[in-house]
Structures are given as structure tokens and as C-alpha cells.
mmCIF file of C-alpha atoms in Angstrom:
data_model
loop_
_atom_site.group_PDB
_atom_site.id
_atom_site.type_symbol
_atom_site.label_atom_id
_atom_site.label_comp_id
_atom_site.label_asym_id
_atom_site.label_seq_id
_atom_site.Cartn_x
_atom_site.Cartn_y
_atom_site.Cartn_z
ATOM 1 C CA MET A 1 11.962 -6.009 7.043
ATOM 2 C CA ILE A 2 8.606 -7.637 8.127
ATOM 3 C CA GLU A 3 8.075 -10.504 10.153
ATOM 4 C CA ILE A 4 4.946 -11.783 11.330
ATOM 5 C CA SER A 5 4.376 -14.799 13.278
ATOM 6 C CA HIS A 6 1.279 -16.700 14.379
ATOM 7 C CA LEU A 7 -0.641 -13.569 13.738
ATOM 8 C CA ASN A 8 -4.223 -13.606 15.080
ATOM 9 C CA LYS A 9 -7.067 -10.815 15.483
ATOM 10 C CA THR A 10 -10.083 -11.296 17.331
ATOM 11 C CA TYR A 11 -13.051 -8.990 17.075
ATOM 12 C CA HIS A 12 -15.605 -9.156 20.490
ATOM 13 C CA HIS A 13 -18.920 -7.198 19.855
ATOM 14 C CA GLN A 14 -21.177 -7.750 22.769
ATOM 15 C CA GLN A 15 -21.710 -11.384 22.634
ATOM 16 C CA GLU A 16 -20.033 -11.914 19.785
ATOM 17 C CA LYS A 17 -16.736 -12.988 18.863
ATOM 18 C CA VAL A 18 -15.480 -12.527 15.279
ATOM 19 C CA VAL A 19 -12.007 -14.391 14.271
ATOM 20 C CA ALA A 20 -10.476 -11.763 11.502
ATOM 21 C CA LEU A 21 -7.569 -13.443 11.204
ATOM 22 C CA GLY A 22 -5.913 -17.004 11.835
ATOM 23 C CA ASP A 23 -2.345 -18.027 12.426
ATOM 24 C CA ILE A 24 -0.720 -15.405 9.776
ATOM 25 C CA ASN A 25 2.818 -16.214 8.741
ATOM 26 C CA LEU A 26 4.415 -13.947 6.654
ATOM 27 C CA THR A 27 7.838 -12.564 5.561
ATOM 28 C CA VAL A 28 8.469 -9.518 3.539
ATOM 29 C CA LYS A 29 12.124 -8.663 2.283
ATOM 30 C CA ASN A 30 13.483 -5.369 2.383
ATOM 31 C CA GLY A 31 12.242 -3.854 -0.869
ATOM 32 C CA GLU A 32 9.836 -6.425 -1.932
ATOM 33 C CA ILE A 33 6.250 -5.443 -2.831
ATOM 34 C CA CYS A 34 3.777 -7.877 -1.305
ATOM 35 C CA SER A 35 0.164 -8.016 -2.844
ATOM 36 C CA ILE A 36 -2.238 -9.794 -0.697
ATOM 37 C CA ILE A 37 -5.305 -10.839 -2.494
ATOM 38 C CA GLY A 38 -8.408 -12.602 -0.996
ATOM 39 C CA PRO A 39 -12.499 -12.169 -1.080
ATOM 40 C CA SER A 40 -14.282 -8.955 0.695
ATOM 41 C CA GLY A 41 -14.448 -9.197 4.397
ATOM 42 C CA CYS A 42 -11.267 -12.017 4.742
ATOM 43 C CA GLY A 43 -9.277 -9.540 7.052
ATOM 44 C CA LYS A 44 -6.813 -8.170 4.819
ATOM 45 C CA THR A 45 -7.528 -4.322 6.135
ATOM 46 C CA THR A 46 -7.154 -5.363 9.737
ATOM 47 C CA LEU A 47 -3.730 -6.734 8.633
ATOM 48 C CA LEU A 48 -2.851 -3.427 7.144
ATOM 49 C CA TYR A 49 -3.923 -1.685 10.271
ATOM 50 C CA ILE A 50 -1.682 -4.390 12.532
ATOM 51 C CA LEU A 51 0.910 -3.473 10.479
ATOM 52 C CA SER A 52 0.329 0.253 10.637
ATOM 53 C CA GLY A 53 -0.028 0.547 14.202
ATOM 54 C CA ILE A 54 -3.402 1.220 14.322
ATOM 55 C CA ILE A 55 -4.472 -2.001 15.932
ATOM 56 C CA HIS A 56 -2.753 -3.093 18.400
ATOM 57 C CA GLU A 57 -4.435 -5.892 20.247
ATOM 58 C CA TYR A 58 -3.864 -9.342 18.442
ATOM 59 C CA GLU A 59 -2.338 -12.294 19.315
ATOM 60 C CA GLY A 60 1.229 -13.379 17.778
ATOM 61 C CA THR A 61 4.150 -11.420 17.203
ATOM 62 C CA VAL A 62 4.634 -8.471 13.864
ATOM 63 C CA ARG A 63 7.958 -7.113 13.914
ATOM 64 C CA ILE A 64 8.852 -4.191 11.193
ATOM 65 C CA ASP A 65 13.012 -4.310 11.066
ATOM 66 C CA GLY A 66 13.026 -5.848 14.347
ATOM 67 C CA LEU A 67 10.626 -3.765 16.229
ATOM 68 C CA SER A 68 6.813 -3.291 16.874
ATOM 69 C CA PRO A 69 4.845 -1.519 14.562
ATOM 70 C CA GLU A 70 4.029 1.528 17.028
ATOM 71 C CA GLN A 71 7.746 1.852 17.048
ATOM 72 C CA HIS A 72 8.045 2.525 13.573
ATOM 73 C CA ILE A 73 4.691 5.074 13.053
ATOM 74 C CA GLY A 74 6.859 7.673 12.137
ATOM 75 C CA LYS A 75 8.732 5.417 9.295
ATOM 76 C CA LEU A 76 4.915 3.486 7.711
ATOM 77 C CA GLY A 77 3.001 5.362 5.439
ATOM 78 C CA LEU A 78 -0.777 4.713 5.104
ATOM 79 C CA ILE A 79 -2.671 5.031 2.025
ATOM 80 C CA LEU A 80 -6.268 4.421 2.450
ATOM 81 C CA GLN A 81 -8.824 4.221 -0.749
ATOM 82 C CA ASP A 82 -10.290 7.929 0.019
ATOM 83 C CA TYR A 83 -6.242 8.959 -0.190
ATOM 84 C CA GLY A 84 -6.828 10.943 3.264
ATOM 85 C CA LEU A 85 -6.250 14.471 1.758
ATOM 86 C CA LEU A 86 -7.536 17.435 3.485
ATOM 87 C CA PRO A 87 -9.628 19.236 0.839
ATOM 88 C CA TRP A 88 -8.741 22.526 2.256
ATOM 89 C CA LYS A 89 -5.161 22.696 1.669
ATOM 90 C CA THR A 90 -3.417 22.389 -1.713
ATOM 91 C CA VAL A 91 -1.445 19.858 -3.032
ATOM 92 C CA TRP A 92 1.731 21.029 -1.978
ATOM 93 C CA GLN A 93 0.150 21.793 1.413
ATOM 94 C CA ASN A 94 -1.086 17.873 1.734
ATOM 95 C CA VAL A 95 2.055 16.798 0.817
ATOM 96 C CA ALA A 96 4.150 18.968 3.207
ATOM 97 C CA LEU A 97 1.494 18.448 6.222
ATOM 98 C CA GLY A 98 3.545 15.517 7.563
ATOM 99 C CA LEU A 99 6.653 17.190 7.893
ATOM 100 C CA GLU A 100 5.167 20.164 10.043
ATOM 101 C CA ILE A 101 3.371 18.227 12.274
ATOM 102 C CA ARG A 102 6.990 16.727 12.754
ATOM 103 C CA LYS A 103 7.991 20.843 13.196
ATOM 104 C CA THR A 104 10.753 20.037 10.450
ATOM 105 C CA ASN A 105 12.460 23.436 9.468
ATOM 106 C CA LYS A 106 10.847 25.294 6.992
ATOM 107 C CA LYS A 107 13.784 25.100 4.555
ATOM 108 C CA GLN A 108 13.776 21.724 4.878
ATOM 109 C CA ILE A 109 10.421 21.080 4.469
ATOM 110 C CA THR A 110 10.212 23.374 0.950
ATOM 111 C CA GLU A 111 13.458 21.695 -0.321
ATOM 112 C CA LYS A 112 12.074 18.204 0.181
ATOM 113 C CA ILE A 113 8.670 19.002 -0.928
ATOM 114 C CA ASP A 114 9.571 20.190 -4.022
ATOM 115 C CA ASP A 115 11.759 17.758 -4.788
ATOM 116 C CA VAL A 116 9.146 14.824 -4.452
ATOM 117 C CA LEU A 117 6.590 16.879 -6.125
ATOM 118 C CA ASN A 118 8.884 16.916 -9.070
ATOM 119 C CA GLN A 119 9.306 13.119 -8.977
ATOM 120 C CA VAL A 120 5.791 12.136 -9.193
ATOM 121 C CA GLY A 121 5.143 14.984 -11.684
ATOM 122 C CA LEU A 122 3.092 17.371 -9.579
ATOM 123 C CA TYR A 123 5.048 20.332 -9.194
ATOM 124 C CA GLU A 124 2.921 22.334 -11.799
ATOM 125 C CA LEU A 125 -0.012 21.570 -10.054
ATOM 126 C CA ARG A 126 1.230 22.223 -6.513
ATOM 127 C CA ASN A 127 -1.092 25.554 -5.856
ATOM 128 C CA HIS A 128 -4.139 23.353 -7.076
ATOM 129 C CA TYR A 129 -6.818 21.832 -4.529
ATOM 130 C CA PRO A 130 -8.103 17.936 -4.529
ATOM 131 C CA SER A 131 -10.960 19.210 -6.206
ATOM 132 C CA GLN A 132 -9.302 20.571 -8.708
ATOM 133 C CA ILE A 133 -7.501 17.648 -10.022
ATOM 134 C CA SER A 134 -7.826 13.755 -11.139
ATOM 135 C CA GLY A 135 -8.432 10.955 -9.058
ATOM 136 C CA GLY A 136 -4.905 9.700 -10.445
ATOM 137 C CA GLN A 137 -3.304 13.159 -9.553
ATOM 138 C CA ARG A 138 -4.827 12.464 -6.295
ATOM 139 C CA GLN A 139 -3.484 9.313 -5.370
ATOM 140 C CA ARG A 140 -0.056 10.346 -6.299
ATOM 141 C CA VAL A 141 -0.082 13.296 -4.349
ATOM 142 C CA ALA A 142 -1.108 10.617 -1.233
ATOM 143 C CA ILE A 143 1.867 8.521 -2.620
ATOM 144 C CA ALA A 144 3.948 11.703 -2.659
ATOM 145 C CA ARG A 145 3.215 12.828 1.224
ATOM 146 C CA ALA A 146 4.692 8.999 2.097
ATOM 147 C CA ILE A 147 7.655 9.754 0.275
ATOM 148 C CA SER A 148 8.483 13.102 1.798
ATOM 149 C CA MET A 149 7.998 11.570 5.185
ATOM 150 C CA ASP A 150 11.084 9.045 3.990
ATOM 151 C CA ALA A 151 8.833 5.724 4.604
ATOM 152 C CA LYS A 152 10.597 2.844 4.691
ATOM 153 C CA VAL A 153 7.089 0.847 4.556
ATOM 154 C CA LEU A 154 4.246 1.662 2.356
ATOM 155 C CA LEU A 155 1.162 -0.017 3.471
ATOM 156 C CA MET A 156 -1.709 0.497 0.701
ATOM 157 C CA ASP A 157 -5.386 -0.313 0.560
ATOM 158 C CA GLU A 158 -7.093 -0.610 -2.666
ATOM 159 C CA PRO A 159 -4.804 2.539 -3.391
ATOM 160 C CA PHE A 160 -5.880 2.242 -7.292
ATOM 161 C CA SER A 161 -9.715 0.935 -6.811
ATOM 162 C CA ALA A 162 -11.470 4.404 -7.532
ATOM 163 C CA LEU A 163 -9.683 5.051 -10.906
ATOM 164 C CA ASP A 164 -10.709 4.251 -14.541
ATOM 165 C CA ALA A 165 -8.940 1.279 -16.220
ATOM 166 C CA ILE A 166 -6.445 3.156 -18.308
ATOM 167 C CA THR A 167 -5.730 5.938 -15.605
ATOM 168 C CA ARG A 168 -5.147 2.391 -13.053
ATOM 169 C CA GLU A 169 -2.595 0.972 -15.321
ATOM 170 C CA GLU A 170 -1.327 4.662 -15.725
ATOM 171 C CA ILE A 171 -0.542 5.218 -11.791
ATOM 172 C CA GLN A 172 0.553 1.170 -11.638
ATOM 173 C CA GLU A 173 3.083 2.041 -13.961
ATOM 174 C CA ALA A 174 4.144 5.662 -12.044
ATOM 175 C CA PHE A 175 4.196 3.893 -8.848
ATOM 176 C CA LEU A 176 6.151 1.382 -9.997
ATOM 177 C CA GLU A 177 8.835 3.675 -11.424
ATOM 178 C CA LEU A 178 9.211 5.517 -7.898
ATOM 179 C CA TRP A 179 9.460 2.206 -6.529
ATOM 180 C CA TYR A 180 12.540 1.563 -8.563
ATOM 181 C CA LYS A 181 13.656 4.801 -7.050
ATOM 182 C CA THR A 182 12.952 4.717 -3.358
ATOM 183 C CA GLN A 183 12.994 0.505 -2.848
ATOM 184 C CA MET A 184 10.162 1.028 0.238
ATOM 185 C CA THR A 185 8.694 -2.214 1.318
ATOM 186 C CA VAL A 186 5.430 -2.265 0.443
ATOM 187 C CA VAL A 187 2.364 -4.035 1.311
ATOM 188 C CA LEU A 188 -0.668 -4.074 -1.175
ATOM 189 C CA VAL A 189 -3.956 -4.829 -0.950
ATOM 190 C CA THR A 190 -6.079 -4.922 -3.694
ATOM 191 C CA HIS A 191 -9.240 -7.027 -5.182
ATOM 192 C CA SER A 192 -7.348 -6.858 -8.601
ATOM 193 C CA ILE A 193 -6.002 -10.033 -9.755
ATOM 194 C CA GLU A 194 -4.258 -8.115 -12.453
ATOM 195 C CA GLU A 195 -2.905 -5.584 -10.235
ATOM 196 C CA ALA A 196 -1.301 -8.020 -7.433
ATOM 197 C CA VAL A 197 0.182 -9.824 -10.177
ATOM 198 C CA PHE A 198 1.649 -6.452 -11.945
ATOM 199 C CA LEU A 199 2.997 -5.018 -8.856
ATOM 200 C CA GLY A 200 3.728 -7.762 -6.459
ATOM 201 C CA ASN A 201 7.163 -10.075 -6.009
ATOM 202 C CA LYS A 202 5.053 -12.221 -4.183
ATOM 203 C CA ILE A 203 1.007 -12.757 -4.081
ATOM 204 C CA GLN A 204 -0.716 -14.141 -1.004
ATOM 205 C CA ILE A 205 -4.089 -15.327 -1.271
ATOM 206 C CA LEU A 206 -5.915 -15.188 2.044
ATOM 207 C CA SER A 207 -9.121 -17.297 2.860
ATOM 208 C CA SER A 208 -12.444 -16.559 3.770
ATOM 209 C CA LEU A 209 -12.775 -15.688 7.527
ATOM 210 C CA PRO A 210 -10.799 -16.168 9.618
ATOM 211 C CA GLY A 211 -8.361 -14.996 7.070
ATOM 212 C CA LYS A 212 -5.352 -17.249 6.587
ATOM 213 C CA ILE A 213 -2.785 -17.371 4.000
ATOM 214 C CA ILE A 214 -3.528 -20.561 1.811
ATOM 215 C CA TYR A 215 -1.237 -20.095 -0.827
ATOM 216 C CA ASP A 216 2.126 -18.031 -1.605
ATOM 217 C CA ILE A 217 3.069 -17.552 -4.953
ATOM 218 C CA SER A 218 6.269 -15.731 -5.793
ATOM 219 C CA ASN A 219 6.414 -13.537 -9.285
ATOM 220 C CA PRO A 220 9.696 -13.483 -11.316
ATOM 221 C CA HIS A 221 8.577 -11.393 -13.700
ATOM 222 C CA GLN A 222 7.458 -8.351 -10.928
ATOM 223 C CA GLY A 223 9.221 -5.379 -12.227
ATOM 224 C CA ASN A 224 8.806 -5.568 -15.941
ATOM 225 C CA ILE A 225 6.812 -2.565 -16.969
ATOM 226 C CA HIS A 226 5.731 -4.344 -20.130
ATOM 227 C CA LEU A 227 4.445 -7.239 -17.917
ATOM 228 C CA ARG A 228 0.835 -7.374 -19.276
ATOM 229 C CA SER A 229 1.844 -8.433 -22.821
ATOM 230 C CA HIS A 230 3.573 -11.079 -21.273
ATOM 231 C CA PRO A 231 2.374 -14.597 -22.159
ATOM 232 C CA ASP A 232 2.538 -15.337 -18.419
ATOM 233 C CA PHE A 233 0.714 -12.743 -17.226
ATOM 234 C CA LEU A 234 -2.214 -14.198 -18.433
ATOM 235 C CA LYS A 235 -1.043 -17.530 -16.965
ATOM 236 C CA MET A 236 -0.406 -16.139 -13.486
ATOM 237 C CA CYS A 237 -3.516 -14.591 -13.661
ATOM 238 C CA THR A 238 -5.287 -16.984 -14.297
ATOM 239 C CA GLU A 239 -4.053 -19.576 -11.748
ATOM 240 C CA ILE A 240 -4.804 -17.129 -9.293
ATOM 241 C CA ARG A 241 -8.219 -16.787 -9.975
ATOM 242 C CA ARG A 242 -9.014 -20.482 -10.317
ATOM 243 C CA ARG A 243 -7.582 -20.363 -6.603
ATOM 244 C CA LEU A 244 -9.606 -17.729 -5.430
ATOM 245 C CA ARG A 245 -13.012 -19.497 -6.905
ATOM 246 C CA SER A 246 -11.980 -22.389 -4.551
ATOM 247 C CA VAL A 247 -11.368 -20.368 -1.287
#
């Protein structure tokens, strides 16, 4: 689904240049969740913005299902830390926004949004505003919007970082259940080692600037809702923590 070959990204500011990404090579199969973790400022968000089509000036090749990110704009979902919700719109209106911009038939929008809100457990809160619901519920609204757009690829930048520990685990589990239903391809940027291991089929560790993939770890236990209590969970987290300290 996602193929990145020899990707380099340099930012130019006046007389200075900063190499954010250096020779990134990555393949994410259809339906996989790829967790990306690394030190702050290593280019993780830049990589997401390139995949989303927001940044289109770079060296190398980026393909999503054989096409450039710009050719997939309508099938890409991007979820940022602040959720991107409009405070003056209700839960239902926020989820429906993308379909309205596409000028989808009103009856189809109603059927689609009602179904998606039921999937994420927010139908009873459909008339609430973002300020009236919890952080975990706002995160579900953002995910629901991506699902309503029939996104084939979901790009997530620290999506659960603002949540408390227990709510974070609950929303991770809820997200995993939704992923089972949709089988979206997901690229997840996170600073949480435990989150990377719990959600990711594969975990990519980036170095400090310029960001390079220095470790590629497969996770045979991904998808196990009880993974946190599995002995290998602690083992994998410990190994990734050791490798990050050596970056």
C-alpha cells in the first residue's frame, strides 16, 4: 500500500538548511499498522505531512497504492494532536464535514454518519459540541470523520498524547477494534513505546536529525487486545527503550 524509496527532505531558512529526513526506505502493506517512534524533532511529523500530500517538495519516491500522495487526497485521513474539530459544530456536524465538502447527497450523509457514530459509540452524543465531551470522545470524533470519508490510509500524529493513562489505553483498545472492522492501513507517529508496541504490526525507530530508520521491528503479537499482560510485551518495550537510548 505504501512504498517510500530514498526519501530525503531538506528545509531551507535564509542561509541555513536543515536535513529533516535522510534516505527513508519503508514499505507498509495493505491493512498494516506501522508505528513510528524516535526522539523529538527527528522528522516524524514531516514524514506524515509528506504522506498526506501537505508537503510535496522532497527528493525520492513516495507511492500510495502506486500513486503519489497528492493523487490520493480524498482517500487519506490525517489526525493531529488537537483533533482538528470545529468548536462551533456538533459531533454529528464535525463528522459529516468531509462528506459535505464533497457535496455528497444529504440522505447518504445522514445514513453514513449515523452508522459511523454507532460504530464508535458516539451516536447518543451526536448533538453535543466538542467542549461538552471528553478528550477520548473528541478523539473518537476525529477517527469517525476519517472512517466516514472511507479513508484507505489513516495518518496519525500523536493522536492519544493528550489523554490520561487509563483513557489512553481505553481509546487504543477501541481504535484496535475499529481497525479490525475497517482494515485501514495506518501510520502512527508516537512518543509512547507502549503504544507503538500495542498497536503496531511493525515498529520503525528513527534516529535524531536527519531522521533515518535505524531499526525495523516486527511485532508478531499485534492485534492481541490482552497484549499488555503478555510477557513479551514488556520484553519488546524494554528492547525498544534500550535502542532509543542509543540513538
